[in-house]
Coordinates of C-alpha atoms and ligand atoms in Angstrom, one line a residue:
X91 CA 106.1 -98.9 42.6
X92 CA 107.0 -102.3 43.8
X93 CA 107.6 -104.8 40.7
X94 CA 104.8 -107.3 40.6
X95 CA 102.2 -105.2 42.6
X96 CA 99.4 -103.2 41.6
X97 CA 97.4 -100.1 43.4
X98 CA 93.7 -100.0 44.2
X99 CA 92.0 -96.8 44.7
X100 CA 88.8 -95.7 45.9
X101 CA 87.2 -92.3 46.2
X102 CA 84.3 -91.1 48.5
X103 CA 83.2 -87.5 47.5
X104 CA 81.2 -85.0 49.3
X105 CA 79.6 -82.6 47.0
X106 CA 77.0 -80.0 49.0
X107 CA 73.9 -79.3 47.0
X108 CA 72.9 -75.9 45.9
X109 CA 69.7 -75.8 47.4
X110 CA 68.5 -72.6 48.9
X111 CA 67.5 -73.9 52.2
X112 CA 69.3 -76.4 54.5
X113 CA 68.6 -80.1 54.5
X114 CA 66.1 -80.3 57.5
X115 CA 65.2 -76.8 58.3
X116 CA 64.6 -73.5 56.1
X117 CA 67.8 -71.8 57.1
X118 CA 70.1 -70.3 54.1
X119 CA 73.1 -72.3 52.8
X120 CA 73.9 -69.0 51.6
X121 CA 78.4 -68.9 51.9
X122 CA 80.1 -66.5 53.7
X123 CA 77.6 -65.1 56.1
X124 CA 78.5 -64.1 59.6
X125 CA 78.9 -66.7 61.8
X126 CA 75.9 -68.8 63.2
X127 CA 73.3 -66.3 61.7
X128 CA 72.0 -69.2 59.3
X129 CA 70.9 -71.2 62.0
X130 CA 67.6 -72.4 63.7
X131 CA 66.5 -74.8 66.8
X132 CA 66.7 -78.1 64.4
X133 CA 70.3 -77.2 63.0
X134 CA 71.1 -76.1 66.0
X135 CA 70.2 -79.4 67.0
X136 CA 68.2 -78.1 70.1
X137 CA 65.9 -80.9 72.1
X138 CA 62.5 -81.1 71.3
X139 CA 62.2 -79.6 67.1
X140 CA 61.8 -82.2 64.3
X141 CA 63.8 -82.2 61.2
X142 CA 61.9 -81.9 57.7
X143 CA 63.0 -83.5 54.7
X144 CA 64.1 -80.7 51.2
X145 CA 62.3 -82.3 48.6
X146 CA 64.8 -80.4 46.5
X147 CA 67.4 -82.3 48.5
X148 CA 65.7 -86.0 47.3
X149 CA 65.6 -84.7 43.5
X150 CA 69.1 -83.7 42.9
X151 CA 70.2 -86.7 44.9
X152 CA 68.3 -88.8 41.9
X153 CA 69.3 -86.5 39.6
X154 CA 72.7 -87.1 40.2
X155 CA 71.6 -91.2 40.5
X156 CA 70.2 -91.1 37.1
X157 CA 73.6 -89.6 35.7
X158 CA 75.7 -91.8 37.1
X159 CA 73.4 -95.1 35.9
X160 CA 72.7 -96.2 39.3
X161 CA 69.7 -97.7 40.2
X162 CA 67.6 -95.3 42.4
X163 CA 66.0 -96.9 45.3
X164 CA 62.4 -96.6 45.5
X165 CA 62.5 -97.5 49.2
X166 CA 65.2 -95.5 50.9
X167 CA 65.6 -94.4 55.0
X168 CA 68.1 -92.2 57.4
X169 CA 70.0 -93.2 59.9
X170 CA 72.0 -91.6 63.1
X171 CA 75.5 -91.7 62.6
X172 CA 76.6 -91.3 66.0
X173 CA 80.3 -89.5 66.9
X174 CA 81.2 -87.0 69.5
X175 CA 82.9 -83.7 67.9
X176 CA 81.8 -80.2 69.0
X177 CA 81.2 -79.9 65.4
X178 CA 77.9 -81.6 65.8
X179 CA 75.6 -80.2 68.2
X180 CA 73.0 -83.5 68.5
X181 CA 76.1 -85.9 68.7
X182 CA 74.7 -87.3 65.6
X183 CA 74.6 -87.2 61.8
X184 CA 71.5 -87.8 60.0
X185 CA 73.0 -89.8 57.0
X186 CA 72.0 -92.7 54.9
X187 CA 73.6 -96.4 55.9
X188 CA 72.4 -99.4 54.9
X189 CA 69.2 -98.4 52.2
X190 CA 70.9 -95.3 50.4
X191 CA 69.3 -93.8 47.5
X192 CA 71.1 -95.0 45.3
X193 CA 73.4 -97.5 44.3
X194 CA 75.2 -99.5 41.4
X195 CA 76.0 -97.1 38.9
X196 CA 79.2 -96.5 36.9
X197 CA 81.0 -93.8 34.8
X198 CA 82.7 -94.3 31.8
X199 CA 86.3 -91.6 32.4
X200 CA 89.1 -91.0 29.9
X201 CA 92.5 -90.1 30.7
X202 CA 95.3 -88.2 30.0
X203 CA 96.3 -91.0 27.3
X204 CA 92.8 -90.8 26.0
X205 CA 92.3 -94.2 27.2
X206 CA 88.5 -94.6 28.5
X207 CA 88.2 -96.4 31.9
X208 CA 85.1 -97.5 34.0
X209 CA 84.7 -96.8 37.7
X210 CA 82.0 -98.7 39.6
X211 CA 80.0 -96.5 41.7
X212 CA 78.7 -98.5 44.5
X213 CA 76.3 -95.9 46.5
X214 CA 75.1 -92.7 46.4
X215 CA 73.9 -91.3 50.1
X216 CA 72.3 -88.1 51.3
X217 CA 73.3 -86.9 54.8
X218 CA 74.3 -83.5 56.3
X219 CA 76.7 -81.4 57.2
X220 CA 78.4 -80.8 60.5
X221 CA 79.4 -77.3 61.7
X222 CA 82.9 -75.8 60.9
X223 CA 85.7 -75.2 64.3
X224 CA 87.4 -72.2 64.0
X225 CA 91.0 -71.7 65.6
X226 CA 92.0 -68.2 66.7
X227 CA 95.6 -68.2 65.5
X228 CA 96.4 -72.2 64.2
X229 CA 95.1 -75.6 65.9
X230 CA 98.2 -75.4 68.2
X231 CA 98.6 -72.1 69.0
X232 CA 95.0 -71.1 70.2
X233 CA 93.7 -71.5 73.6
X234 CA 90.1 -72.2 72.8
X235 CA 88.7 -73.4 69.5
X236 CA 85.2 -71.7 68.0
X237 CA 82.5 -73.4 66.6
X238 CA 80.1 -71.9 63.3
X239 CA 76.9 -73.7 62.9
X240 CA 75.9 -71.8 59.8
X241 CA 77.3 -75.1 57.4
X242 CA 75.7 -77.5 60.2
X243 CA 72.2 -79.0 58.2
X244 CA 73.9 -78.3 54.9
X245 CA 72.2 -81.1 52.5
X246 CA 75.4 -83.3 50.9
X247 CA 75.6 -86.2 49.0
X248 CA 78.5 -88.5 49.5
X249 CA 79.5 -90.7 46.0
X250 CA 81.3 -94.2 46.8
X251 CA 83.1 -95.9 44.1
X252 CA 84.1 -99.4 43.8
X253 CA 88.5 -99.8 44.9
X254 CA 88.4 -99.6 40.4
X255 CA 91.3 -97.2 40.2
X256 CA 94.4 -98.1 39.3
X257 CA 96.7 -95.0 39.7
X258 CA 96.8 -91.4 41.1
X259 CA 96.1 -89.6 37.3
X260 CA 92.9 -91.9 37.1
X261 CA 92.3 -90.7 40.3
X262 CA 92.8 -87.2 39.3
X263 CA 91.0 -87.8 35.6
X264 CA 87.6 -89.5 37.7
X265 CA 87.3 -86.6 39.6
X266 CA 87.5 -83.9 36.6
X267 CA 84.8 -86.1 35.1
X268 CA 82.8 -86.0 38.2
X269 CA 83.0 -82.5 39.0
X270 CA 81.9 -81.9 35.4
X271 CA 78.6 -84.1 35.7
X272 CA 77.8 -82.8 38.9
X273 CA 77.9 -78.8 37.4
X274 CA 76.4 -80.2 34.4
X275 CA 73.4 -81.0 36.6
X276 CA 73.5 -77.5 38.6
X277 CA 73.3 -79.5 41.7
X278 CA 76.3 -78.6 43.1
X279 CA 79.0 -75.5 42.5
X280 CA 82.1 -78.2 43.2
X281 CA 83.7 -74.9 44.7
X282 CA 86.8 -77.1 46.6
X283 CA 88.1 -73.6 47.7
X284 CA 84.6 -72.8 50.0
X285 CA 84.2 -76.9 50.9
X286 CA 81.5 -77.8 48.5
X287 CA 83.6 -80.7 46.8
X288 CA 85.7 -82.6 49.3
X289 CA 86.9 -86.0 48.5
X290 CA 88.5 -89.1 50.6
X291 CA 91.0 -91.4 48.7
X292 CA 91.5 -95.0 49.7
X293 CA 94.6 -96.6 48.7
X294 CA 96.3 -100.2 49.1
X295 CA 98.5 -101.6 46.9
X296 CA 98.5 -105.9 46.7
X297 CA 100.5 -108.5 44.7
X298 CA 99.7 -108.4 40.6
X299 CA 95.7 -110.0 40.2
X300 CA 95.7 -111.0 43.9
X301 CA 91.9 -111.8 44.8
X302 CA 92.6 -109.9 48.3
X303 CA 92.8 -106.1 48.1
X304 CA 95.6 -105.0 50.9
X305 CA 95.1 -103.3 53.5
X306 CA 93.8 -99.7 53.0
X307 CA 94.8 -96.1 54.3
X308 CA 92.1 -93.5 53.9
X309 CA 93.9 -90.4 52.9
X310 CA 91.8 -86.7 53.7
X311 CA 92.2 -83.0 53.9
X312 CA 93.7 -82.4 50.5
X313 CA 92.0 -79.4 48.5
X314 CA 92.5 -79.7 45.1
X315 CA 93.0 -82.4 42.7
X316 CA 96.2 -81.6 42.0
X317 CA 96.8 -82.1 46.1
X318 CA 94.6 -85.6 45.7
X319 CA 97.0 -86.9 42.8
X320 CA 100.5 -86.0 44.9
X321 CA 98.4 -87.4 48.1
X322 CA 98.0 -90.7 46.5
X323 CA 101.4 -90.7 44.9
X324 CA 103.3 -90.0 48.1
X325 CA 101.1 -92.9 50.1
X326 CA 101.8 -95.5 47.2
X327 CA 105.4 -94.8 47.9
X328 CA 105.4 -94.9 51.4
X329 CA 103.3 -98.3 51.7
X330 CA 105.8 -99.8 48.9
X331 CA 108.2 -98.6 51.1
X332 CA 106.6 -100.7 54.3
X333 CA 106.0 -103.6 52.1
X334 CA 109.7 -103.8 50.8
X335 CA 111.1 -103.7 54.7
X336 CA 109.1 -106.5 55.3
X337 CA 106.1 -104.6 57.1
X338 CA 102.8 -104.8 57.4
X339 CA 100.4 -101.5 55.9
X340 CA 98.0 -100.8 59.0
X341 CA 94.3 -99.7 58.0
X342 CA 94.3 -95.6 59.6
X343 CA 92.9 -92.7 58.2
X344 CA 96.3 -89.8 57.6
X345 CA 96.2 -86.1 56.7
X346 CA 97.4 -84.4 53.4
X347 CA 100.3 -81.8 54.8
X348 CA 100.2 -79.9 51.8
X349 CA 103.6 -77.7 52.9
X350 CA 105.6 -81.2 53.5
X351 CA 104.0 -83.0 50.9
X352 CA 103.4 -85.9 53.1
X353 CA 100.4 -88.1 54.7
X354 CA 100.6 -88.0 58.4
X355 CA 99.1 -91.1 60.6
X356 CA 96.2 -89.1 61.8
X357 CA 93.8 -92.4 63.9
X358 CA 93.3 -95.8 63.2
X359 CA 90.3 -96.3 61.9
X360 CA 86.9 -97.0 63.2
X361 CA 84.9 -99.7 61.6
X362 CA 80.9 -98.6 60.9
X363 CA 79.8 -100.5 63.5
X364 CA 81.6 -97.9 65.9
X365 CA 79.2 -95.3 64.7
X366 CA 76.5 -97.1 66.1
X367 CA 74.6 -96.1 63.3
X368 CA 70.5 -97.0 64.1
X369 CA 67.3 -95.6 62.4
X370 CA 66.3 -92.0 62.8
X371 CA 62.9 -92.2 64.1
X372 CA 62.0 -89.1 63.6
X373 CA 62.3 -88.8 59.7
X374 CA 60.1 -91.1 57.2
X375 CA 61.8 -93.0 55.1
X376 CA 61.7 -92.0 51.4
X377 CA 59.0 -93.5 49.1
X378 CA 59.1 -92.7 45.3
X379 CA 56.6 -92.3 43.0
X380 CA 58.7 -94.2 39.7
X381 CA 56.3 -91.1 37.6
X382 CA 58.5 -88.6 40.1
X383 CA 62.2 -90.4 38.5
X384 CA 61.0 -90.4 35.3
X385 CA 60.0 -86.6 35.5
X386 CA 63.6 -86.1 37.1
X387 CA 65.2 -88.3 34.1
X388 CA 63.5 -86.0 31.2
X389 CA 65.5 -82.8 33.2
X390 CA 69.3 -84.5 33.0
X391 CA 69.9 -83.3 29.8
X392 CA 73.1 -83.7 27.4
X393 CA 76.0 -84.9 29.9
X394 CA 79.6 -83.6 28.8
X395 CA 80.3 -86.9 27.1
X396 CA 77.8 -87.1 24.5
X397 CA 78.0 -83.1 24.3
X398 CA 81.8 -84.0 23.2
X399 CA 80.9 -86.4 20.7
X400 CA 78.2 -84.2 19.1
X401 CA 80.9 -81.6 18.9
X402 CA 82.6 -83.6 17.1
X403 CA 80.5 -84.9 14.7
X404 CA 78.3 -81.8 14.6
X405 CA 81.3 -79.2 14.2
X406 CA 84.0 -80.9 13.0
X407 CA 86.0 -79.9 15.9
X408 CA 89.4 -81.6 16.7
X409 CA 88.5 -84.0 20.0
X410 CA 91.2 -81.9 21.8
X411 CA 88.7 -78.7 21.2
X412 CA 85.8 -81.0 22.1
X413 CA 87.4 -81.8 25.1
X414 CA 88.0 -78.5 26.9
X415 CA 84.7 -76.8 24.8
X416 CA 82.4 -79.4 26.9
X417 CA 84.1 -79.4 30.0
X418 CA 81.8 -76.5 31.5
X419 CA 78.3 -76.3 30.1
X420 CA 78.3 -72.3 30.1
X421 CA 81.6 -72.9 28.0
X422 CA 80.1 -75.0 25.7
X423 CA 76.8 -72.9 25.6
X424 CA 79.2 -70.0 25.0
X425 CA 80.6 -71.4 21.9
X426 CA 77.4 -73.1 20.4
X427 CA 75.7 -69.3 20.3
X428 CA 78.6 -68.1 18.4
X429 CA 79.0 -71.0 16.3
X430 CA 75.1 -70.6 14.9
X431 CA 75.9 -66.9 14.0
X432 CA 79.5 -67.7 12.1
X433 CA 80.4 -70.4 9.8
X434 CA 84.3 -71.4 10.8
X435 CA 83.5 -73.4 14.0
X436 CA 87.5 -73.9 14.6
X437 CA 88.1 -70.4 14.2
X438 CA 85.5 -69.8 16.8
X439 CA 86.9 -72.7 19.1
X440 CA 90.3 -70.9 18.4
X441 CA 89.1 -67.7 20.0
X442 CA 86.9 -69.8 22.7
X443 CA 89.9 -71.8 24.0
X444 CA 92.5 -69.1 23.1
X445 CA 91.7 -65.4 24.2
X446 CA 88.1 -66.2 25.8
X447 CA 89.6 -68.4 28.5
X448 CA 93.1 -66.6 29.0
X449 CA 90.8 -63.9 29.9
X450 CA 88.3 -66.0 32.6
X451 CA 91.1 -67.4 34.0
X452 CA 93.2 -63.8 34.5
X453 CA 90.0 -62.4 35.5
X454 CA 89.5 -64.9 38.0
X455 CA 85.5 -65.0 36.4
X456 CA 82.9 -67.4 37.0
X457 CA 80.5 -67.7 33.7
X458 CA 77.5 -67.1 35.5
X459 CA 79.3 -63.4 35.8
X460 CA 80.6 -63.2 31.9
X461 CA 79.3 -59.8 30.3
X462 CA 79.9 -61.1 26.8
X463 CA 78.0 -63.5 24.6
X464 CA 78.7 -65.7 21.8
X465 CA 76.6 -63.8 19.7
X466 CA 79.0 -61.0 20.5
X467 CA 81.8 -63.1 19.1
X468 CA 80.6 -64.2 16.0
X469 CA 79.8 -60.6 14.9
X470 CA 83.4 -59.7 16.0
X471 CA 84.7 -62.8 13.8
X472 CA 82.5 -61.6 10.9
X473 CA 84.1 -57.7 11.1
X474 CA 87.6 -59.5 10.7
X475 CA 86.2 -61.6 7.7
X476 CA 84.8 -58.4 6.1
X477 CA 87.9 -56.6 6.5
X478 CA 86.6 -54.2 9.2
X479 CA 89.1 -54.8 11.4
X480 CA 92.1 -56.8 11.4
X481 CA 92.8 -60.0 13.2
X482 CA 95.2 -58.3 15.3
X483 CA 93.1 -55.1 16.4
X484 CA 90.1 -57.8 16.9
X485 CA 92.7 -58.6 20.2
X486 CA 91.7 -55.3 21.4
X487 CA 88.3 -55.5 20.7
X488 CA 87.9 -58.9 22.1
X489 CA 89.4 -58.0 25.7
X490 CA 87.2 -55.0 25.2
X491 CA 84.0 -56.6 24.7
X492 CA 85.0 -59.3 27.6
X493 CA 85.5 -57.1 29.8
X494 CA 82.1 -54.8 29.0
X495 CA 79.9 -56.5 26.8
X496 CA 79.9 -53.8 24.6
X497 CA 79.0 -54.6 21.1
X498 CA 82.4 -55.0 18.9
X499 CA 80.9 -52.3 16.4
X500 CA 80.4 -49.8 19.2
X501 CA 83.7 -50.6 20.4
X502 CA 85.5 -50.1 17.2
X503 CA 83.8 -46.6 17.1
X504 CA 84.2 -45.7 20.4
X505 CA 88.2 -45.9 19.9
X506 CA 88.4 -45.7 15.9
X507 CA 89.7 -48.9 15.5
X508 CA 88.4 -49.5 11.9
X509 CA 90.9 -50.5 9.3
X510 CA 93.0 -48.7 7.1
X511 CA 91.1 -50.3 3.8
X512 CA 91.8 -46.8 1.8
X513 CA 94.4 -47.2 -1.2
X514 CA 95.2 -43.8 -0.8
X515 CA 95.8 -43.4 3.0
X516 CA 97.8 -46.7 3.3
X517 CA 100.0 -45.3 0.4
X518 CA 100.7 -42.1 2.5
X519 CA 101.6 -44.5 5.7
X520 CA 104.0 -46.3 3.0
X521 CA 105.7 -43.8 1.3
X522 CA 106.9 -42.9 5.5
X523 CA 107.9 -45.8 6.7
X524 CA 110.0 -46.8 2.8
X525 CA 111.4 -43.1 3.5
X526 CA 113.0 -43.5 6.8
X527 CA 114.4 -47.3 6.0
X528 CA 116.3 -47.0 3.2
X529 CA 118.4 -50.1 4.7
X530 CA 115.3 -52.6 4.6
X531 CA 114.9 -51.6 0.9
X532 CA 118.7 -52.2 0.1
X533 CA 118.6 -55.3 2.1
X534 CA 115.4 -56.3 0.3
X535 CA 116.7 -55.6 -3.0
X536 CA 119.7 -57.5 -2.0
X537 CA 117.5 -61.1 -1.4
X538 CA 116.7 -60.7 1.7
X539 CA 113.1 -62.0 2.3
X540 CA 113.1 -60.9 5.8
X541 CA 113.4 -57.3 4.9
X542 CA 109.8 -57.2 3.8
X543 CA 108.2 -58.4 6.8
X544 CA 110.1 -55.8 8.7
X545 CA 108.6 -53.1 6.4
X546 CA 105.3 -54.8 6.8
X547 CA 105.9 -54.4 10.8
X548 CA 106.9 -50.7 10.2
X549 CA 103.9 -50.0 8.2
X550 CA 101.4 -51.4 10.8
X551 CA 103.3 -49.6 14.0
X552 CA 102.9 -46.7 12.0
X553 CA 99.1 -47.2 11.5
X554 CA 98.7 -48.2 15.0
X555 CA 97.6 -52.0 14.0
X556 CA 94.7 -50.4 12.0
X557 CA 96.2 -50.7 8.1
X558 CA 94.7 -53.9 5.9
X559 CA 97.6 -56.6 6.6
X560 CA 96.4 -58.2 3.0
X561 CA 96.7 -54.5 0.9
X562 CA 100.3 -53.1 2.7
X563 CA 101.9 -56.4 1.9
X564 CA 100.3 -56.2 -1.9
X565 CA 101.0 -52.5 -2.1
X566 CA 104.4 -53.1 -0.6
X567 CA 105.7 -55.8 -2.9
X568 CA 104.3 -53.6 -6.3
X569 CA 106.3 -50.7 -4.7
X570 CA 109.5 -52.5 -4.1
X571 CA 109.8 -54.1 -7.3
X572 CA 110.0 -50.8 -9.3
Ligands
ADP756 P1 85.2 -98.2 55.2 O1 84.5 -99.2 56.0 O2 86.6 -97.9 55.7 O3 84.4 -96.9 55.0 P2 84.4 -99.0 52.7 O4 84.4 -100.5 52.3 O5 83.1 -98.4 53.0 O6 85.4 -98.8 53.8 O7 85.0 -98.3 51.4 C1 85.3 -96.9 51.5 C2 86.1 -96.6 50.2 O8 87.3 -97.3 50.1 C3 85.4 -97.1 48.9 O9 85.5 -96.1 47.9 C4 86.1 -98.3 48.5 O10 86.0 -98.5 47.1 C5 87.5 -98.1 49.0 N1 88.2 -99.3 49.4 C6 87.7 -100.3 50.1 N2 88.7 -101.2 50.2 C7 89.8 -100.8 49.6 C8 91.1 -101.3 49.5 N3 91.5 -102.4 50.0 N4 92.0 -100.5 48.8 C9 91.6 -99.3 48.3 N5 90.4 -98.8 48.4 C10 89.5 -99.5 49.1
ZN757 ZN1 68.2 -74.3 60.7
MG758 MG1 82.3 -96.9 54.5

């Protein structure tokens, strides 16, 4: 970064809404399906049909308002965005331009440092999607290029913020916050993989508290955060770079290459006013009841932030286990079941960030799939407390239970996993293992503390994990001091 300059970054992201039905017509948003069978005469955008407003559409777009303390306009219309792309059969976008639902709002993000920051969000629109062109072999390589309509009339909302990021990892940090309100509010599945979070960075950089932001380069087609983060990082190089050679930064839109890791010059860009953007006359414009917000308001809920702080307060919890605990509702509502059925609420958050999400991560798992509860947990936690099993068998019963919601006490049954808690049969395992390693005892008698633990080793290998860790070690130690 060049001494005496700063960066400005600004984000527009798409997120499609999980309705059932498209924006404008009662075709399936349903992902996956075979091409062009989710379509109709009005996504099709065939002459003649009229397009119908999803209320459903209008009340996440408010919901998502409301959470991100914009004001929601009572008074709000669509417009025609007009481009020519064989993605977009009617040559126009129904979007929102100059009265979108909502506008002003902010959210409060922390980063990596723990340092909170506020980004200004300056609209929130609804529009809808365009179709998706398919190229045989690659873009370059195929002679004709094919065109699905089954994403075209998918109801999006695109979220503007104010140029009120300073650097790539508050970038990166904005979005993780976003995409955690937005699932928060079930209004979206933020899946970047299928499309249904896609974002747009705008970067300049300008001289230190300069009153004039520089000139911009709108940075797209990166799919991850991660790829969002090196995007932005690469482009702030590159536009120091032009600065420093005495150059001037030309306002285009670039592509991510994600195998060169660099932005490509992709077109200059078009203002709005080559859009041509004008009034859809053939949708109303949207009037709210203020009684119809307020209804919305009551359904937002806890948000992950003030979830975070309760954990802390509530639980006790360490605000790095608040952190990742309230990052996914399910996750959090995960650990809250188990933590009203045990009393250690860090041992649970141990086994909740530990084993719980190694496991959804290997398993590749969404929550809405999970076959265990919490409740399933905590009685697992209270069988290691009781001595039923030992902390180390509960590994086996845990991956057990993940993987078949079984209850742990069926489980422990099914594969006679209970512990060795019997005085008598744990001295039987002993007297075996102190047979066969007369070294460790000479070494043990000789001062060696180590000796022990290798004996305590032996002894649970020989028990296959199921002897009482707490009784060996007691029984051990009386035996080794005759
Ligand atoms: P455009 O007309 O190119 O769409 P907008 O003014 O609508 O530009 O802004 C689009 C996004 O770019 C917003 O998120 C905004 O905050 C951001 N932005 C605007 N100007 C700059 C700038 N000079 N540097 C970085 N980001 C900017
Ligand atoms: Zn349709
Ligand atoms: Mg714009």
């Amino acid at each position: 970064m060049l001494e005496g300059y700063e960066i400005v970054i600004g984000l527009e992201v798409h997120a499609q809404l999980s309705t059932n039905s498209k924006i404008f017509c009662g075709c399936s948003t349903e992902f996956g399906a075979e091409p062009n069978t989710h379509t109709c005469p009005v996504c099709l955008g065939l002459p003649g049909v009229l397009p119908v407003l999803n209320k459903k559409v209008v009340e996440c777009a408010i919901k998502v308002g409301l959470a991100l303390n914009c004001e929601i306009a009572l008074f709000s219309k669509f417009d025609r965005k007009n481009y020519f792309y064989p993605d977009l059969p009617k040559a126009y976008q129904i979007s929102q331009y100059d009265l979108p639902i909502c506008k002003n709002g902010y959210i409060d993000v922390e980063d990596n440092n723990g340092e909170i920051f506020r980004v200004r969000i300056n609209r929130i629109h609804i529009e809808e999607d365009a179709g998706k062109l398919v190229h045989g072999v690659s873009i370059t390589e195929s002679n004709v290029a094919l065109v699905d309509l089954n994403r075209a009339g998918v109801p999006l909302i695109e979220i503007v913020t104010e140029p009120d990021i300073e650097s790539p990892d508050k970038a990166r940090a904005y979005l993780i916050t976003l995409k955690s309100i937005l699932k928060y509010l079930s209004v979206s599945d933020c899946n970047m993989e299928e499309g249904s979070l896609r974002a747009d960075a705008n970067v300049s950089i300008m001289p230190k508290g300069s009153k004039v932001l520089g000139t911009k380069t709108e940075l797209k087609n990166m799919n991850s955060f991660r790829a969002i983060e090196r995007a932005l990082k690469y482009e702030i190089e590159r536009q120091t770079e032009v600065i420093q050679n005495g150059g001037k930064v030309i306002q285009e839109t670039r592509t991510w290459d994600e195998k060169t890791g660099k932005t490509v010059s992709m077109r200059s860009k078009e203002d709005a006013h080559d859009y041509r953007y004008f009034p859809e006359p053939d949708l109303a414009p949207i009037e709210l009841a203020e009684d119809w917000v307020d209804e919305i308001r009551k359904t937002i809920g806890e948000l992950p932030r003030e979830k975070k702080h309760r954990f802390i307060d509530e639980y006790g919890l360490p605000k790095y286990d608040a952190n990742i605990l309230t990052m996914d509702k399910a996750l959090a509502n995960f650990f809250e079941e188990a933590v009203k059925e045990y009393h250690d609420s860090k041992v649970v958050s141990n086994w909740v960030i530990g084993d719980f999400l190694r496991l959804v991560k290997e398993e590749d798992m969404d929550y809405k799939d999970l076959k265990m509860t919490g409740l399933l947990l905590s009685e697992m936690l209270k069988m290691i407390e009781n001595g039923k099993i030992s902390g180390k068998i509960a590994k086996t019963v845990f991956e057990e239970m993940f993987k078949t919601g079984k209850d742990p006490k069926v489980i422990v049954e099914e594969k006679s996993l209970i512990q060795i808690s019997d005085e008598s049969a744990l001295e039987g395992i002993i007297e075996k293992v102190l047979d066969i390693n007369p070294q460790a005892i000479e070494d043990y008698k000789a001062g060696k503390e180590r000796a022990i633990k290798y004996l305590m080793g032996q002894v649970m290998k020989e028990s296959r994990g199921k002897a009482n860790p707490g009784m060996v070690s007691e029984m051990l130690m009386e035996k080794l001091s005759l």
